[in-house]
Short mmCIF file of C-alpha atoms in Angstrom, two decimals:
data_model
loop_
_atom_site.label_atom_id
_atom_site.label_comp_id
_atom_site.label_asym_id
_atom_site.label_seq_id
_atom_site.Cartn_x
_atom_site.Cartn_y
_atom_site.Cartn_z
CA UNK A 5 10.15 -12.70 -15.10
CA UNK A 6 11.17 -10.70 -18.17
CA UNK A 7 13.05 -12.81 -20.64
CA UNK A 8 16.22 -11.26 -22.09
CA UNK A 9 17.76 -14.07 -24.16
CA UNK A 10 19.07 -17.55 -23.71
CA UNK A 11 22.44 -16.13 -22.69
CA UNK A 12 22.83 -15.98 -18.92
CA UNK A 13 22.89 -12.58 -17.28
CA UNK A 14 25.15 -11.83 -14.32
CA UNK A 15 23.55 -10.51 -11.13
CA UNK A 16 25.89 -8.78 -8.70
CA UNK A 17 24.99 -7.86 -5.12
CA UNK A 18 27.29 -5.72 -2.98
CA UNK A 19 27.51 -3.04 -0.32
CA UNK A 20 30.15 -0.92 1.34
CA UNK A 21 29.94 1.17 4.48
CA UNK A 22 32.12 4.12 3.48
CA UNK A 23 32.01 7.87 4.00
CA UNK A 24 30.61 9.03 0.65
CA UNK A 25 30.46 12.68 -0.42
CA UNK A 26 28.96 14.56 -3.41
CA UNK A 27 25.95 12.25 -3.44
CA UNK A 28 23.81 14.08 -5.99
CA UNK A 29 26.74 14.39 -8.40
CA UNK A 30 27.55 10.71 -8.04
CA UNK A 31 23.87 9.80 -8.52
CA UNK A 32 23.75 11.52 -11.92
CA UNK A 33 27.09 10.09 -13.04
CA UNK A 34 26.16 6.56 -11.98
CA UNK A 35 22.82 6.61 -13.76
CA UNK A 36 24.48 7.79 -16.99
CA UNK A 37 27.15 5.09 -16.69
CA UNK A 38 24.70 2.29 -15.83
CA UNK A 39 22.46 3.19 -18.75
CA UNK A 40 25.46 3.27 -21.08
CA UNK A 41 26.42 -0.19 -19.83
CA UNK A 42 22.82 -1.37 -20.29
CA UNK A 43 22.55 -2.42 -16.66
CA UNK A 44 19.36 -2.80 -14.65
CA UNK A 45 18.81 -2.98 -10.92
CA UNK A 46 19.07 -0.62 -7.97
CA UNK A 47 21.90 1.38 -6.45
CA UNK A 48 21.39 3.21 -3.15
CA UNK A 49 23.75 6.02 -2.11
CA UNK A 50 23.99 7.60 1.31
CA UNK A 51 26.62 9.36 3.37
CA UNK A 52 27.22 5.99 5.07
CA UNK A 53 27.97 4.10 1.84
CA UNK A 54 26.63 2.21 -1.18
CA UNK A 55 24.23 -0.72 -1.51
CA UNK A 56 23.29 -2.32 -4.80
CA UNK A 57 22.05 -5.21 -6.89
CA UNK A 58 22.60 -4.94 -10.65
CA UNK A 59 22.08 -7.19 -13.65
CA UNK A 60 23.71 -7.30 -17.07
CA UNK A 61 26.40 -8.98 -19.12
CA UNK A 62 29.40 -9.99 -17.04
CA UNK A 63 31.82 -7.46 -18.59
CA UNK A 64 29.28 -4.65 -18.11
CA UNK A 65 28.67 -5.57 -14.47
CA UNK A 66 32.41 -5.74 -13.77
CA UNK A 67 32.90 -2.32 -15.38
CA UNK A 68 30.43 -0.77 -12.94
CA UNK A 69 32.03 -2.56 -9.97
CA UNK A 70 35.48 -1.32 -11.06
CA UNK A 71 34.14 2.23 -11.31
CA UNK A 72 32.78 2.12 -7.76
CA UNK A 73 36.05 0.71 -6.46
CA UNK A 74 37.89 3.62 -8.06
CA UNK A 75 36.21 6.15 -5.75
CA UNK A 76 38.84 7.50 -3.37
CA UNK A 77 36.56 7.28 -0.34
CA UNK A 78 35.28 3.78 -1.02
CA UNK A 79 36.31 0.97 1.34
CA UNK A 80 36.91 -2.41 -0.24
CA UNK A 81 33.81 -4.51 -0.72
CA UNK A 82 32.91 -8.05 -1.67
CA UNK A 83 30.66 -8.84 -4.63
CA UNK A 84 28.34 -11.84 -4.72
CA UNK A 85 27.76 -13.02 -8.29
CA UNK A 86 24.96 -15.24 -9.55
CA UNK A 87 23.35 -15.83 -12.95
CA UNK A 88 19.89 -15.93 -14.46
CA UNK A 89 18.48 -16.54 -17.93
CA UNK A 90 15.87 -13.88 -17.22
CA UNK A 91 16.11 -10.14 -16.72
CA UNK A 92 14.80 -9.77 -13.18
CA UNK A 93 14.71 -5.97 -13.02
CA UNK A 94 12.46 -3.53 -14.89
CA UNK A 95 14.93 -0.67 -15.13
CA UNK A 96 17.97 0.98 -13.57
CA UNK A 97 17.42 3.07 -10.44
CA UNK A 98 20.03 5.13 -8.60
CA UNK A 99 18.68 6.72 -5.44
CA UNK A 100 20.08 8.95 -2.71
CA UNK A 101 18.83 7.91 0.74
CA UNK A 102 19.48 8.78 4.38
CA UNK A 103 20.67 5.21 4.97
CA UNK A 104 21.67 2.41 2.61
CA UNK A 105 19.78 0.04 4.91
CA UNK A 106 17.16 1.71 7.06
CA UNK A 107 17.39 1.18 10.81
CA UNK A 108 16.33 4.69 11.82
CA UNK A 109 18.78 4.72 14.72
CA UNK A 110 21.22 7.68 14.90
CA UNK A 111 24.96 7.42 15.50
CA UNK A 112 25.40 3.89 14.17
CA UNK A 113 28.84 3.74 12.57
CA UNK A 114 29.18 0.35 10.93
CA UNK A 115 32.57 1.32 9.49
CA UNK A 116 34.23 1.08 12.91
CA UNK A 117 32.01 -0.72 15.40
CA UNK A 118 30.35 -3.75 13.78
CA UNK A 119 30.75 -7.30 15.07
CA UNK A 120 33.42 -9.80 14.13
CA UNK A 121 33.19 -11.49 10.73
CA UNK A 122 32.91 -15.27 10.54
CA UNK A 123 33.73 -16.88 7.19
CA UNK A 124 31.19 -19.37 5.80
CA UNK A 125 33.63 -22.27 6.31
CA UNK A 126 33.71 -21.51 10.07
CA UNK A 127 30.03 -20.67 10.51
CA UNK A 128 28.76 -24.21 11.19
CA UNK A 129 31.18 -24.69 14.05
CA UNK A 130 30.17 -21.39 15.68
CA UNK A 131 26.40 -21.82 15.51
CA UNK A 132 26.60 -25.44 16.68
CA UNK A 133 27.91 -24.32 20.07
CA UNK A 134 25.45 -24.55 22.96
CA UNK A 135 26.54 -21.18 24.38
CA UNK A 136 25.84 -19.19 21.19
CA UNK A 137 22.60 -17.30 20.55
CA UNK A 138 21.99 -17.40 16.78
CA UNK A 139 19.82 -14.52 15.53
CA UNK A 140 18.19 -14.09 12.12
CA UNK A 141 18.23 -10.36 11.33
CA UNK A 142 15.75 -10.56 8.44
CA UNK A 143 12.05 -9.85 8.17
CA UNK A 144 9.40 -12.42 9.05
CA UNK A 145 8.41 -13.23 5.45
CA UNK A 146 12.06 -13.93 4.60
CA UNK A 147 12.49 -16.24 7.57
CA UNK A 148 9.38 -18.16 6.48
CA UNK A 149 11.24 -19.35 3.36
CA UNK A 150 14.38 -20.63 5.05
CA UNK A 151 16.67 -20.31 8.06
CA UNK A 152 19.48 -21.91 10.01
CA UNK A 153 17.99 -24.57 12.26
CA UNK A 154 17.50 -23.33 15.82
CA UNK A 155 18.03 -19.64 15.02
CA UNK A 156 16.04 -17.06 16.96
CA UNK A 157 13.49 -15.22 14.84
CA UNK A 158 12.91 -11.66 16.14
CA UNK A 159 9.67 -11.53 14.08
CA UNK A 160 10.57 -8.24 12.42
CA UNK A 161 8.04 -6.67 10.10
CA UNK A 162 10.77 -4.29 8.96
CA UNK A 163 14.41 -3.67 9.87
CA UNK A 164 13.43 -0.54 11.80
CA UNK A 165 11.94 -2.90 14.40
CA UNK A 166 15.33 -4.41 15.23
CA UNK A 167 16.52 -1.84 17.83
CA UNK A 168 13.41 -2.30 20.01
CA UNK A 169 13.73 -6.09 19.80
CA UNK A 170 17.44 -5.91 20.69
CA UNK A 171 16.73 -3.60 23.63
CA UNK A 172 14.19 -6.10 24.96
CA UNK A 173 16.69 -8.93 24.50
CA UNK A 174 19.26 -6.93 26.50
CA UNK A 175 16.84 -6.89 29.42
CA UNK A 176 16.23 -10.64 29.26
CA UNK A 177 19.68 -12.15 28.73
CA UNK A 178 23.18 -11.60 30.08
CA UNK A 179 25.13 -9.23 27.86
CA UNK A 180 28.12 -11.56 28.06
CA UNK A 181 26.12 -13.97 25.86
CA UNK A 182 27.84 -14.80 22.58
CA UNK A 183 25.63 -13.69 19.69
CA UNK A 184 25.94 -14.87 16.08
CA UNK A 185 23.84 -13.00 13.51
CA UNK A 186 23.08 -13.53 9.85
CA UNK A 187 21.07 -11.92 7.06
CA UNK A 188 20.75 -12.15 3.27
CA UNK A 189 23.96 -10.53 2.05
CA UNK A 190 25.51 -9.18 5.24
CA UNK A 191 24.49 -5.51 5.16
CA UNK A 192 21.78 -5.64 7.82
CA UNK A 193 24.10 -7.55 10.13
CA UNK A 194 26.74 -4.85 9.80
CA UNK A 195 24.29 -2.42 11.38
CA UNK A 196 22.59 -4.92 13.67
CA UNK A 197 25.85 -6.07 15.25
CA UNK A 198 26.95 -2.45 15.59
CA UNK A 199 23.76 -1.72 17.50
CA UNK A 200 24.19 -4.84 19.66
CA UNK A 201 27.65 -3.64 20.66
CA UNK A 202 26.32 -0.15 21.31
CA UNK A 203 23.82 -1.48 23.88
CA UNK A 204 26.44 -3.56 25.66
CA UNK A 205 26.87 -6.98 24.04
CA UNK A 206 30.59 -7.65 23.90
CA UNK A 207 30.96 -10.83 21.85
CA UNK A 208 28.98 -10.40 18.63
CA UNK A 209 29.69 -12.20 15.35
CA UNK A 210 28.13 -12.10 11.90
CA UNK A 211 28.30 -14.27 8.79
CA UNK A 212 30.64 -12.73 6.21
CA UNK A 213 28.78 -12.26 2.94
CA UNK A 214 25.53 -13.40 4.51
CA UNK A 215 23.40 -16.37 3.54
CA UNK A 216 24.19 -15.84 -0.15
CA UNK A 217 27.92 -16.35 0.38
CA UNK A 218 27.21 -19.38 2.58
CA UNK A 219 25.02 -20.96 -0.11
CA UNK A 220 27.68 -20.21 -2.70
CA UNK A 221 30.61 -21.73 -0.79
CA UNK A 222 29.16 -24.49 1.42
CA UNK A 223 28.02 -27.71 -0.21
CA UNK A 224 24.50 -28.93 0.42
CA UNK A 225 25.87 -32.03 2.14
CA UNK A 226 27.74 -29.92 4.72
CA UNK A 227 25.13 -27.20 5.05
CA UNK A 228 23.09 -26.32 8.13
CA UNK A 229 20.78 -24.13 6.06
CA UNK A 230 17.18 -25.24 5.60
CA UNK A 231 14.92 -23.99 2.79
CA UNK A 232 15.50 -21.13 0.35
CA UNK A 233 16.92 -17.64 0.75
CA UNK A 234 14.60 -14.78 -0.19
CA UNK A 235 16.09 -12.23 -2.61
CA UNK A 236 14.65 -8.86 -3.59
CA UNK A 237 14.11 -9.44 -7.30
CA UNK A 238 12.01 -11.62 -9.58
CA UNK A 239 13.95 -14.77 -8.71
CA UNK A 240 12.31 -14.63 -5.23
CA UNK A 241 14.41 -17.43 -3.71
CA UNK A 242 17.85 -19.00 -4.13
CA UNK A 243 19.11 -22.43 -3.11
CA UNK A 244 22.59 -23.94 -2.68
CA UNK A 245 24.94 -22.92 -5.45
CA UNK A 246 22.77 -19.78 -5.84
CA UNK A 247 20.38 -21.71 -8.10
CA UNK A 248 16.93 -20.21 -8.51
CA UNK A 249 14.38 -21.74 -6.18
CA UNK A 250 10.73 -22.72 -6.35
CA UNK A 251 8.98 -19.79 -4.67
CA UNK A 252 6.96 -17.11 -6.44
CA UNK A 253 5.36 -13.90 -5.13
CA UNK A 254 1.66 -13.41 -4.60
CA UNK A 255 0.27 -10.64 -6.79
CA UNK A 256 -2.17 -9.69 -4.04
CA UNK A 257 -0.10 -9.53 -0.85
CA UNK A 258 3.47 -9.78 -2.23
CA UNK A 259 4.26 -12.63 0.17
CA UNK A 260 6.37 -15.63 -0.92
CA UNK A 261 4.28 -18.53 -2.24
CA UNK A 262 5.52 -22.12 -1.90
CA UNK A 263 4.50 -25.08 -4.05
CA UNK A 264 2.25 -26.16 -1.16
CA UNK A 265 0.58 -22.73 -1.16
CA UNK A 266 -0.12 -23.08 -4.88
CA UNK A 267 -1.97 -26.35 -4.25
CA UNK A 268 -4.32 -24.68 -1.75
CA UNK A 269 -7.99 -24.36 -2.78
CA UNK A 270 -7.86 -20.66 -1.87
CA UNK A 271 -4.93 -19.96 -4.20
CA UNK A 272 -5.79 -18.13 -7.41
CA UNK A 273 -2.87 -17.35 -9.69
CA UNK A 274 -2.33 -13.62 -10.15
CA UNK A 275 -5.04 -12.83 -7.60
CA UNK A 276 -4.58 -14.22 -4.08
CA UNK A 277 -2.92 -16.88 -1.93
CA UNK A 278 -3.37 -18.50 1.52
CA UNK A 279 -1.40 -15.59 3.04
CA UNK A 280 -3.78 -12.90 1.79
#
């Protein structure tokens, strides 16, 4: 991690599925603004919306969020805030992409056809039902760090693999099955539940704000979450209360490394781990 100072930095994660125009113009303007605000992180722009994680002083972060909310075409969006004493991003990147989260499936309109939101306070009750299929929409290495007990792991190497897994599921189970999906911050579930509805599943739910919002709002004593939640920056994993966890990343294979992995005789710091 890159130390900034002993004053905590604010990290904000957010997304919005909105019909965005003038992408190249907005890319240039956003990069100028973010650099002026001394922010670091990544913003992705596409015709389908905005996806970002940024880090800086709280007032600077809020200024960028307010600017995005001022866009006339932007739908309202929720921001998940956490803090860190370290600067977890090397620089500020603003990129124009075909999708803000890559599924590679055409005609997926998450602005109108995604599943039903379930607030964190109601999530435990839903996933504890015997008639609900709980699905983790994240990649395999993320699931290895933590999950909701009993959730189905599609064993995705990348999110592009989700449609083929879902199509296979549709052949194996009744489409009247109630499905509850979750992911890190909610964005992948917006698309995943949209796709599930497209292929015929009628009753599809997803966790509002994702695992991060659940860990923020639900106390550890009431939680059904086990382990840590992988995040895509130098913090690697977060625990309840969005406190930084214990995992690191392997320099060799970029897989999460647990404290048990670091005790392995084949582990060599900065070189390799048991996953290599």
